[in-house]
Amino acid sequence: MCGIAGYFEPGQRRASPDLLLKMAQAIHHRGPDDAGAWTDDGVGMGLGHRRLSIMDLSPAGHQPMVSASGQRVLVFNGEIYNFTELHAELEQQGRAPAWRGHSDTETLLAAFEAWGVEQTLKRARGMFALALWDRRNRTLTLARDRLGEKPLYYGWQMKGQQPAFLFGSELKALREHPSFAGEVDRSAVCLLLRHNCVPAPYSIYRGISKLMPGHYLTLTEQDLQAQRLPASTPYWSLAEVAVAGVAAPWQGSDDQAIRELDALLRDAIGQQMVADVPLGAFLSGGIDSSTIVALMQAQSSKPVKTFSIGFDEAGYNEAVYAKAVADHLKTEHTELYVQPAQAQAVIPRLPTLYDEPFADSSQIPTFLVSQLAARHVKMVLSGDGGDELFAGYSRYRRYATLQRIRRATLGMAPGLAKLGGALLPGARGRRLSGIGQRLGLPWPDDYLALVALANPADLRLLFGERAHADPFGSVRQRFVRSDIDSHAEQILSGDMDTYLVDDILVKVDRTTMANSLEARAPLLDQNLIAFAARLPFDLKLRGEQGKYLFRKVAARLLPAEVLTKRKQGFAIPLATWFRNDLRPMLLDTISSRAFKERGIFDQAGIQRLVDEHQQGLQDRGELLWMVMVLETWMRTLPDQTSPSPMH
C-alpha cells in the first residue's frame, strides 16, 4: 500500500523533484517506508511516491518504477492479488523482462508493456490507483480499481500564471502544488448534507474530480498541452455484472450454491493473505468479519491476530461477540473499549484525515481499531461488502415491508401521511406521516427516502427556505439501473455503487492509511461479486433473514450465537454521547460566532434539532454529527466566512 502524486505543467521543460517529494511527503502516512520522485527531461511531467512495503521489501520494489524497456514509468498504490498468475503468463508467452524483484508493481508494469492498459486492467484482480507515463507516446494514464477501494483525485488547477494538471491519492498532496487554487465547490457541500459524504466523481474543490471506480483516463500530449480533460473510459462495470447475473441466474441447488460460495471465499481470502509482513484481521463479532477470520485461521499455520473495539453502552457493544468468536477460533485477540473522551480527541483530526468533509460517525471506531491494529501488524483483512452483496442491511427488510404495505393499502398513502400529521403528536405523527409519504413516492425515490440522511423536512429545518426539495437527485443516476429487471437487485447494485464506494471504502482507506496500515476486503473480489449477482434474491433475503446463503456457509464455522444475534453495525453511540459527553462540544460549535456568521444553517432549525434530541423526541444524532463535522472542516479554510452552499 502506498501513496501516489504527480503533476504536469504545460510549456515547462522539467518538473521539480523537490516539489514532487513535497507532494508525496504530505501523504507520508500512506507510505512511511520509502519515497521517490521521477521527472521526464524535456517534459513538465513528474511522478512522486510514498511506499508502505507489503510485498518485496527489497529496494527492487522502489517507485516510481521504470519499465525494462525504459518506455513506461509507473507509480502504483494497492495490491494485485493474482500477480503470480500474471507473472507466469508473461513468462509462458515469452514476454517477461529480466525480473529485478518479485513485487506486484514490477509484474503490473511488465503486463502494461506486453498487453496494453485496458487488457491488463481487465486481467488484474486487486485494489489499486495508479499513474502510468508513456515516455515515447507522451501519454498519461490514471486508473482505479473496480470498486474504488483506493482513491485517486485529479484535475486542472491554476493559481497565478502557471496552470497544472494535478493528481494524487489524497487532496493534501495536490494542495502542496503552488497552482492549486482550492476553491470550494458549494454544490459538493450540498451533496455532503444529503449523503454524509461527497460522492464520486465530485470533490469538495472546484476543478478536482475523483476518478470513477473501474475507469481509466488517458491524456495525450495534445490534451496536456491544450489543458483539456477527456472523459474516462470504463474497463469494468458493476451494472454490466448485475445485468449478466440476472440474465444468467444460478441454476443449482442450495447445497451446490453453499459449496460454491465456500470455495470462492476460501480462494479470495487465501489470495489476500499473501504478504511479506505480519497480518491480521478486524473482528467486529458480526457474520462477515467472523467468517473471514474463520477461513483465515483455516489457512494459517499460527493463530490469526484479531482486533476489535467495544463500548460500555450495551446496544453498541459487539466486543463481547468478537471475543466469543476469537475464543472459539483460538485467535490472538486484542480489544479496546472506547470512552467518549477518546472519540472526542479524534474529531479535530477529521479534516486532516479526509481532506474534505465526511460525516459517517463510524469513522471514529474505524480509526481507533486501525490505530490499535497498526501497533501489531502492517496489514489486515476486513469484512466490507458483505451486506451489499448478500442483502445484510436491515433497510432491505424494511423496504420489503414497505412494499407489502403499499400493496395492502392500494393508494392510501396520501391519507396516511395526512392522518399521521393531524392525529398523532410529535415524533410519532411525523414517523407515520413519513411512511405515508414514502408509500406515495415512485421507484426509486421510495427506497432513497428510506435511506437518506436528511429528508425534505429535515432539509427545511437545516436551511429554512433555502432548502432544495429533492434530496435524491445527486445519486439517482448512479443508483438506478434501468436495464436490471429487478428492483431488489437494483437496490443491491445501487447501494454498492454509491454507499459502499463513496462512504464505506473511503472511511476504511483513510482511517487505515492514517495509521500506515493496509486493509484488504476479500468480499469485494470480482469473482465473488459475479457469483452474488447470479444468486436469486431468495438466497440473499429469505423472509426476515438477510444474507441467507452466506449464513449457511458461516454456520459451518461459527458459534450459533453469532448467527442469531441482532445486527448492530459499527457505530458510536451518538444519541447518548450528544446528550452527555459530547453535548458541550456540540453547543460550543453551534453557538460560536464563526458558525453563525457563516450562515450555512438556519439557526432556529438547528436549535430545534438540538432540542428534539436532548428531550428524547427524536434521535437527531447523525444530523447533528454532520453539522459538527462540516463546521470543523470549514474552520480549516482560509476564508472563515464562506457563504452558504445553499445560495
XYZ file of C-alpha atoms in Angstrom:
647
model
C 0.000 0.000 0.000
C 1.296 3.383 -0.909
C 0.530 6.958 -1.851
C 0.992 8.490 -5.281
C 1.223 12.066 -6.502
C 2.263 13.912 -9.622
C 1.755 16.837 -11.931
C 2.196 18.149 -15.461
C 2.854 21.793 -16.320
C 2.339 22.809 -19.975
C 5.296 24.502 -21.564
C 7.734 23.542 -18.809
C 10.918 21.632 -19.597
C 11.165 19.700 -16.347
C 9.125 19.053 -13.246
C 10.687 19.774 -9.866
C 11.861 16.682 -7.928
C 11.764 18.711 -4.722
C 8.136 19.697 -5.303
C 7.200 16.088 -6.105
C 8.800 14.895 -2.888
C 6.960 17.644 -1.013
C 3.636 16.494 -2.513
C 4.475 12.908 -1.577
C 5.567 13.923 1.916
C 2.077 15.321 2.527
C 0.835 11.714 2.361
C 3.773 10.239 4.291
C 1.345 8.203 6.404
C 0.336 6.190 3.331
C 3.933 5.072 2.857
C 6.441 5.698 5.643
C 8.997 3.153 4.401
C 10.384 4.828 1.266
C 9.959 7.824 -1.042
C 10.789 8.579 -4.637
C 10.389 11.134 -7.415
C 10.910 10.898 -11.161
C 10.860 13.552 -13.879
C 10.945 13.350 -17.661
C 13.681 15.574 -19.067
C 12.292 17.943 -21.668
C 8.691 17.482 -20.492
C 6.941 19.052 -17.499
C 5.822 15.665 -16.167
C 6.733 14.327 -12.750
C 5.707 11.407 -10.551
C 6.025 11.099 -6.782
C 5.575 8.129 -4.473
C 5.459 7.061 -0.834
C 5.877 3.363 -0.107
C 4.359 1.124 2.542
C 6.285 -2.100 1.956
C 3.980 -5.136 1.945
C 5.317 -7.229 -0.955
C 9.014 -7.478 -1.872
C 10.530 -5.409 0.902
C 13.794 -5.015 -1.016
C 14.893 -1.921 -2.988
C 13.641 -3.748 -6.120
C 10.153 -2.571 -5.189
C 11.110 1.118 -5.170
C 8.855 3.533 -7.057
C 8.474 5.384 -9.351
C 9.392 2.271 -11.339
C 10.726 2.406 -14.884
C 9.944 -0.498 -17.220
C 12.662 -2.758 -18.599
C 12.359 -1.037 -21.988
C 12.596 2.401 -20.408
C 9.404 3.476 -22.181
C 6.950 3.471 -19.269
C 7.102 4.762 -15.700
C 4.614 3.699 -13.014
C 3.514 4.872 -9.587
C 1.126 2.408 -8.005
C -0.938 2.289 -4.822
C -2.505 -1.037 -3.959
C -2.131 -4.762 -4.374
C -2.588 -7.107 -7.349
C -3.678 -10.357 -5.768
C -3.202 -12.518 -8.867
C 0.194 -11.103 -9.796
C 1.852 -14.536 -9.579
C -0.535 -15.822 -12.273
C 0.130 -12.750 -14.421
C 3.856 -13.237 -13.833
C 3.637 -16.850 -15.016
C 1.518 -15.931 -18.043
C 4.050 -13.332 -19.163
C 6.808 -15.917 -18.928
C 4.793 -18.539 -20.827
C 4.229 -16.028 -23.620
C 7.903 -15.119 -23.705
C 7.043 -11.508 -22.879
C 8.569 -11.284 -19.418
C 11.512 -8.961 -18.773
C 14.596 -9.892 -16.788
C 12.941 -9.645 -13.370
C 14.631 -7.378 -10.840
C 12.492 -8.456 -7.861
C 9.157 -10.109 -7.062
C 6.812 -7.169 -6.453
C 3.337 -6.950 -7.957
C 4.297 -3.471 -9.214
C 7.004 -4.899 -11.459
C 4.625 -7.565 -12.778
C 1.934 -4.962 -13.459
C 4.398 -2.730 -15.310
C 5.551 -5.668 -17.460
C 1.917 -6.505 -18.217
C 1.273 -2.936 -19.396
C 4.260 -3.329 -21.745
C 3.005 -6.664 -23.064
C -0.778 -6.282 -23.218
C -1.536 -2.576 -23.039
C -3.548 -0.660 -20.455
C -7.106 -1.914 -20.873
C -6.300 -5.629 -21.228
C -4.002 -5.508 -18.219
C -6.626 -3.781 -16.076
C -9.208 -6.375 -17.090
C -6.875 -9.236 -16.093
C -5.767 -7.762 -12.764
C -7.545 -8.804 -9.558
C -6.892 -6.308 -6.841
C -7.301 -2.870 -5.349
C -5.316 -0.031 -6.814
C -4.886 3.505 -8.034
C -2.061 4.233 -10.440
C -0.456 6.696 -12.824
C 1.403 5.428 -15.904
C 3.533 7.732 -18.069
C 4.412 6.598 -21.596
C 7.627 8.431 -22.478
C 7.578 7.564 -26.178
C 3.949 8.475 -26.874
C 3.806 11.123 -24.144
C 0.542 9.945 -22.684
C -0.517 9.864 -19.042
C -2.940 7.188 -17.868
C -4.696 7.203 -14.495
C -6.617 4.107 -13.378
C -8.639 2.959 -10.384
C -9.765 -0.475 -9.206
C -13.200 -1.927 -9.874
C -14.923 -0.866 -6.639
C -12.808 2.167 -5.797
C -11.055 0.732 -2.752
C -8.142 3.054 -3.445
C -8.692 6.801 -4.034
C -7.456 8.945 -6.911
C -8.052 12.697 -7.293
C -7.174 14.689 -10.403
C -7.849 17.922 -12.259
C -6.547 21.144 -13.779
C -5.749 23.999 -11.428
C -4.357 27.488 -11.900
C -3.396 29.846 -9.116
C -1.300 32.634 -10.533
C 0.020 32.303 -14.076
C 1.039 28.631 -14.317
C -1.674 26.007 -14.998
C -1.014 22.467 -13.837
C -2.647 19.069 -14.116
C -2.507 17.557 -10.623
C -3.231 14.053 -9.363
C -2.744 12.088 -6.177
C -4.074 9.659 -3.601
C -5.319 12.413 -1.305
C -6.191 16.071 -1.696
C -3.461 17.110 0.730
C -0.864 16.069 -1.865
C -2.474 18.291 -4.507
C -2.641 21.223 -2.094
C 1.154 21.307 -1.910
C 1.422 22.385 -5.551
C 1.584 26.187 -5.965
C -1.009 26.105 -8.771
C -3.658 24.539 -6.513
C -6.479 27.092 -6.197
C -8.567 25.381 -3.534
C -11.912 26.951 -4.450
C -14.684 25.204 -2.530
C -17.438 23.784 -4.721
C -20.550 24.679 -2.766
C -22.643 22.222 -4.775
C -20.404 19.496 -3.380
C -21.176 20.742 0.130
C -24.859 20.188 -0.688
C -24.042 16.586 -1.577
C -22.453 16.082 1.831
C -25.553 17.384 3.561
C -27.607 14.751 1.769
C -25.327 11.727 1.819
C -22.776 12.109 4.645
C -20.004 12.349 2.044
C -19.064 13.948 -1.267
C -19.757 11.188 -3.812
C -17.583 10.480 -6.857
C -16.878 11.940 -9.344
C -17.158 15.146 -7.305
C -14.759 16.521 -4.730
C -15.069 19.413 -2.336
C -12.884 21.572 -4.614
C -13.913 23.065 -7.931
C -11.976 21.566 -10.828
C -10.845 18.476 -8.899
C -12.582 15.146 -9.500
C -12.402 11.622 -8.178
C -11.731 9.044 -10.867
C -14.728 6.726 -11.039
C -14.193 3.107 -9.936
C -13.490 0.676 -12.771
C -12.298 3.501 -15.046
C -9.087 4.707 -16.595
C -8.312 8.144 -18.001
C -5.718 8.724 -20.719
C -4.447 12.205 -21.540
C -2.441 12.615 -24.739
C 0.306 15.176 -25.194
C -2.232 17.300 -27.095
C -4.666 17.117 -24.165
C -1.952 18.095 -21.718
C -0.642 20.993 -23.757
C -4.153 22.310 -24.515
C -5.291 21.827 -20.894
C -8.111 19.511 -21.980
C -9.706 16.875 -19.797
C -11.122 13.933 -21.796
C -13.757 11.598 -20.421
C -12.633 8.498 -18.569
C -13.190 5.014 -20.002
C -14.740 2.073 -18.126
C -12.881 -1.235 -18.244
C -15.314 -2.924 -15.804
C -18.927 -2.157 -14.938
C -20.836 -3.217 -11.851
C -24.054 -2.587 -13.786
C -22.960 -4.989 -16.542
C -22.103 -7.640 -13.950
C -25.530 -7.208 -12.344
C -27.305 -7.383 -15.717
C -25.361 -10.518 -16.667
C -26.228 -12.095 -13.325
C -29.947 -11.500 -13.721
C -29.799 -12.782 -17.308
C -27.998 -16.000 -16.324
C -29.179 -16.807 -12.781
C -27.782 -19.594 -10.625
C -29.459 -22.870 -11.558
C -28.012 -25.247 -8.976
C -29.388 -26.392 -5.648
C -28.957 -24.540 -2.370
C -26.306 -27.059 -1.291
C -24.363 -26.510 -4.507
C -24.552 -22.757 -4.001
C -23.232 -23.152 -0.453
C -20.269 -25.198 -1.681
C -19.536 -22.727 -4.487
C -19.647 -19.733 -2.139
C -17.422 -21.531 0.363
C -14.845 -22.262 -2.360
C -14.894 -18.680 -3.680
C -14.460 -17.267 -0.174
C -11.501 -19.538 0.558
C -9.861 -18.601 -2.739
C -10.293 -14.836 -2.260
C -9.137 -14.922 1.365
C -6.173 -17.143 0.552
C -5.027 -14.783 -2.202
C -5.375 -11.734 0.002
C -3.438 -13.286 2.878
C -0.252 -13.228 0.775
C 2.158 -10.668 2.259
C 5.763 -10.321 3.363
C 4.763 -8.599 6.624
C 2.687 -9.520 9.716
C -1.051 -9.553 9.031
C -4.283 -9.744 10.976
C -7.994 -9.007 10.733
C -10.660 -6.662 12.021
C -13.130 -8.724 14.051
C -16.401 -6.993 14.884
C -18.270 -10.074 16.036
C -20.622 -9.906 13.059
C -21.060 -12.633 10.472
C -18.863 -11.116 7.739
C -15.673 -10.459 9.682
C -16.121 -13.608 11.781
C -16.408 -15.791 8.671
C -13.336 -14.187 7.143
C -11.315 -14.792 10.314
C -12.510 -18.404 10.467
C -11.362 -19.031 6.891
C -8.095 -17.189 7.554
C -7.475 -19.404 10.562
C -8.205 -22.490 8.441
C -5.385 -21.447 6.064
C -2.897 -20.232 8.666
C -0.267 -22.267 10.493
C -0.452 -19.995 13.547
C -3.150 -18.004 15.369
C -4.508 -15.084 13.377
C -4.151 -11.711 15.078
C -7.602 -10.140 15.515
C -8.662 -6.686 16.694
C -11.955 -5.260 17.917
C -13.459 -2.155 19.514
C -16.006 -2.139 22.321
C -18.313 0.358 24.031
C -19.754 0.444 27.514
C -23.201 1.132 26.002
C -24.706 -2.340 25.535
C -26.649 -1.524 22.376
C -23.422 -0.647 20.573
C -21.040 -3.192 22.048
C -20.106 -6.063 19.764
C -16.814 -6.699 21.514
C -18.338 -9.491 23.595
C -19.320 -11.333 20.401
C -15.912 -10.683 18.879
C -14.279 -12.137 21.996
C -16.518 -15.218 21.775
C -15.532 -15.755 18.137
C -11.854 -15.224 18.954
C -12.057 -17.784 21.760
C -13.882 -20.240 19.501
C -11.318 -19.894 16.706
C -8.368 -19.538 19.107
C -7.071 -16.318 17.535
C -4.585 -13.931 19.146
C -7.138 -11.303 20.105
C -6.731 -7.651 21.154
C -9.600 -5.363 22.088
C -10.089 -1.753 23.144
C -13.093 -0.273 24.929
C -13.681 3.267 23.692
C -14.620 6.101 26.027
C -16.257 9.359 24.871
C -13.049 11.294 25.541
C -11.156 9.089 23.064
C -13.757 9.722 20.381
C -13.753 13.440 21.136
C -9.965 13.548 20.691
C -10.294 12.247 17.132
C -12.787 14.916 15.989
C -10.223 17.722 15.459
C -8.219 15.311 13.269
C -11.085 14.552 10.881
C -10.467 17.456 8.453
C -6.853 16.303 8.059
C -7.765 12.628 7.750
C -10.308 13.158 4.980
C -9.298 16.499 3.384
C -12.969 17.080 2.624
C -15.945 16.892 4.985
C -17.010 13.307 5.681
C -19.700 12.593 8.240
C -20.130 8.838 8.719
C -19.768 8.608 12.504
C -18.352 5.083 12.286
C -15.166 6.831 11.127
C -14.316 7.189 14.823
C -14.260 3.494 15.845
C -12.749 2.552 12.484
C -9.867 4.948 13.112
C -9.383 3.659 16.653
C -9.403 -0.025 15.672
C -6.939 0.792 12.867
C -4.709 2.562 15.362
C -4.929 -0.486 17.626
C -4.106 -2.962 14.857
C -1.207 -0.886 13.497
C 0.669 -1.440 16.750
C 0.866 -5.150 15.941
C 0.578 -5.706 12.159
C 1.010 -3.884 8.835
C -1.936 -5.440 7.003
C -5.468 -6.547 7.911
C -8.445 -8.159 6.207
C -11.891 -6.609 6.696
C -15.465 -7.774 6.096
C -16.621 -4.829 3.993
C -19.008 -5.547 1.129
C -20.934 -8.488 2.538
C -24.091 -6.520 3.316
C -24.371 -5.116 -0.218
C -23.555 -8.426 -1.913
C -25.857 -10.625 0.155
C -28.599 -8.242 1.405
C -27.486 -7.860 5.004
C -28.757 -4.390 5.896
C -31.990 -4.099 7.863
C -33.180 -1.488 5.388
C -33.665 -4.242 2.795
C -36.139 -5.910 5.123
C -37.783 -2.559 5.857
C -38.157 -1.899 2.168
C -39.733 -5.316 1.623
C -42.175 -4.464 4.425
C -42.876 -1.090 2.808
C -43.714 -2.855 -0.439
C -46.126 -5.205 1.343
C -47.843 -2.219 2.985
C -48.007 -0.479 -0.384
C -49.812 -3.449 -1.927
C -52.172 -3.709 1.039
C -53.108 -0.026 1.218
C -53.754 0.349 -2.535
C -53.212 4.092 -2.929
C -53.983 5.155 0.644
C -50.540 6.753 1.085
C -51.702 10.414 0.974
C -54.312 9.652 3.616
C -51.741 8.010 5.879
C -49.458 10.998 5.515
C -52.233 13.430 6.493
C -53.502 11.167 9.289
C -50.088 10.936 10.888
C -49.543 14.658 10.821
C -53.024 15.513 12.070
C -53.884 12.945 14.751
C -50.641 11.852 16.408
C -48.465 14.274 18.364
C -44.769 14.945 17.886
C -42.315 12.395 16.582
C -44.825 9.521 16.240
C -47.005 11.546 13.932
C -44.020 12.606 11.861
C -42.882 8.981 11.543
C -46.301 7.823 10.335
C -46.506 10.785 8.016
C -43.068 9.896 6.664
C -44.160 6.313 5.949
C -47.178 7.600 4.107
C -45.050 9.955 2.050
C -42.666 7.158 1.110
C -45.571 4.951 0.070
C -46.644 7.662 -2.323
C -43.235 8.060 -3.977
C -42.290 6.390 -7.273
C -39.394 3.982 -7.605
C -36.572 4.585 -6.675
C -37.422 7.637 -4.569
C -39.297 5.424 -2.103
C -36.114 3.493 -1.330
C -33.837 6.532 -1.436
C -36.149 8.303 1.017
C -35.813 5.317 3.338
C -32.015 5.596 3.479
C -31.413 9.347 3.025
C -29.588 11.140 5.813
C -31.937 14.115 5.510
C -35.459 14.108 4.092
C -37.084 17.275 2.701
C -38.488 18.194 6.123
C -35.047 17.841 7.706
C -33.512 19.964 4.951
C -36.030 22.703 5.703
C -35.017 22.580 9.360
C -31.358 22.789 8.416
C -31.614 25.522 5.803
C -35.003 27.153 6.158
C -36.472 28.462 2.908
C -33.201 27.920 1.031
C -33.501 24.123 1.202
C -33.812 22.161 -2.026
C -36.888 19.948 -2.153
C -35.325 16.873 -3.819
C -32.640 15.160 -1.715
C -32.177 12.243 -4.131
C -31.193 13.691 -7.477
C -27.443 13.564 -6.923
C -27.339 9.767 -6.536
C -30.266 8.803 -8.783
C -28.196 8.387 -11.940
C -25.712 6.022 -10.302
C -28.376 4.207 -8.272
C -30.980 3.419 -10.921
C -30.183 0.507 -13.246
C -32.983 0.618 -15.784
C -31.587 -2.415 -17.591
C -31.741 -4.601 -14.453
C -35.195 -6.141 -14.418
C -35.442 -6.408 -10.633
C -35.898 -3.658 -8.082
C -34.296 -5.867 -5.435
C -31.117 -6.295 -7.486
C -31.141 -2.595 -8.384
C -31.109 -1.812 -4.676
C -28.075 -4.014 -4.031
C -26.057 -2.818 -7.030
C -27.126 0.789 -6.388
C -26.006 0.652 -2.759
C -22.721 -0.946 -3.805
C -22.135 1.749 -6.420
C -22.944 4.622 -4.048
C -22.898 3.914 -0.300
C -20.142 1.297 -0.428
C -17.894 3.227 -2.836
C -18.402 6.766 -1.524
C -18.779 6.116 2.188
C -17.550 2.765 3.491
C -14.472 2.338 1.322
C -13.439 5.978 1.778
C -13.759 5.580 5.541
C -11.688 2.382 5.612
C -8.970 3.724 3.321
C -8.447 6.992 5.192
C -8.573 5.569 8.709
C -6.257 2.639 7.977
C -3.793 4.626 5.889
C -3.677 7.386 8.508
C -2.155 4.678 10.679
C 0.088 3.277 7.891
C -1.995 0.115 7.872
C -3.117 -1.710 4.737
C -6.698 -3.060 4.689
C -7.919 -5.643 2.186
C -11.562 -6.608 1.546
C -11.822 -10.181 0.216
C -15.620 -9.978 -0.111
C -15.073 -7.461 -2.920
C -13.222 -9.996 -5.051
C -14.575 -9.756 -8.589
C -15.385 -13.473 -8.758
C -17.478 -13.220 -5.594
C -19.294 -10.179 -6.991
C -20.116 -12.039 -10.213
C -21.340 -15.075 -8.262
C -23.524 -12.976 -5.943
C -25.067 -11.228 -8.961
C -26.292 -14.599 -10.250
C -27.946 -15.676 -6.999
C -31.747 -15.494 -6.825
C -32.762 -12.814 -4.338
C -34.383 -15.501 -2.188
C -30.880 -16.843 -1.460
C -29.918 -13.413 -0.134
C -33.026 -12.237 1.719
C -35.334 -15.062 2.774
C -38.291 -13.910 4.823
C -36.868 -11.718 7.575
C -33.358 -13.172 7.331
C -30.716 -11.328 5.362
C -27.550 -12.960 3.998
C -29.314 -16.306 3.913
C -26.742 -18.175 1.821
C -23.769 -16.511 3.491
C -25.171 -17.582 6.850
C -25.268 -21.185 5.655
C -21.542 -21.057 4.972
C -20.895 -19.279 8.269
C -22.920 -21.883 10.179
C -20.216 -24.447 9.415
C -17.569 -22.273 11.037
C -19.006 -20.137 13.841
C -20.857 -20.397 17.170
C -24.640 -20.267 16.933
C -24.911 -17.033 18.936
C -23.011 -15.151 16.232
C -25.523 -16.268 13.609
C -28.599 -15.362 15.639
C -27.595 -12.056 17.221
C -29.138 -8.800 16.031
C -27.022 -6.797 13.576
C -25.702 -3.669 15.290
C -23.357 -2.056 12.813
C -20.049 -0.374 13.582
C -21.140 2.954 15.026
C -20.586 5.104 18.079
C -23.465 5.789 20.497
C -24.042 9.308 19.183
C -27.520 9.658 20.654
C -26.254 9.096 24.195
C -22.996 10.976 23.790
C -24.672 14.086 22.345
C -26.915 14.194 25.418
C -23.913 13.822 27.722
C -20.163 13.851 26.996
C -20.267 15.429 23.508
C -23.004 17.920 24.357
C -20.618 20.757 25.356
C -18.664 20.400 22.096
C -21.880 20.440 20.065
C -23.243 23.508 21.849
C -19.916 25.330 21.521
C -19.943 24.589 17.795
C -23.427 25.874 17.004
C -23.189 28.889 19.312
C -19.840 30.111 18.006
C -19.616 33.411 16.164
C -17.945 31.790 13.138
C -20.768 29.247 12.824
C -23.431 31.945 12.903
C -21.610 34.313 10.539
C -21.028 31.555 8.017
C -24.789 31.405 7.506
C -24.908 27.875 6.160
C -27.612 26.661 8.536
C -30.868 28.129 9.797
C -30.228 28.904 13.465
C -33.794 28.274 14.593
C -33.914 24.965 12.758
C -30.609 23.809 14.246
C -31.821 24.712 17.715
C -34.992 22.706 17.124
C -32.903 19.673 16.123
C -30.864 20.041 19.318
C -33.990 20.413 21.475
C -35.713 17.398 19.911
C -32.603 15.324 20.526
C -32.000 16.492 24.096
C -35.636 15.890 25.012
C -35.607 12.407 23.509
C -38.335 13.214 20.970
C -36.206 12.027 18.039
C -32.705 10.693 17.535
C -31.040 13.546 15.674
C -27.518 12.297 16.358
C -26.472 11.667 12.740
C -27.708 15.064 11.524
C -26.027 16.876 14.394
C -22.826 14.947 13.750
C -22.911 16.060 10.123
C -23.351 19.688 11.208
C -20.424 19.448 13.621
C -18.139 17.686 11.112
C -18.864 20.260 8.412
C -18.213 23.176 10.752
C -14.962 21.561 11.966
C -13.816 21.252 8.352
C -14.927 24.789 7.452
C -12.712 26.180 10.210
C -9.656 24.838 8.367
C -10.361 27.040 5.317
C -8.535 30.333 4.784
C -11.904 32.093 4.300
C -13.695 31.554 7.594
C -16.907 33.239 6.444
C -17.653 31.177 3.337
C -21.189 31.874 2.088
C -23.862 29.258 2.397
C -23.701 26.375 -0.087
C -27.471 26.649 -0.425
C -27.263 30.098 -2.088
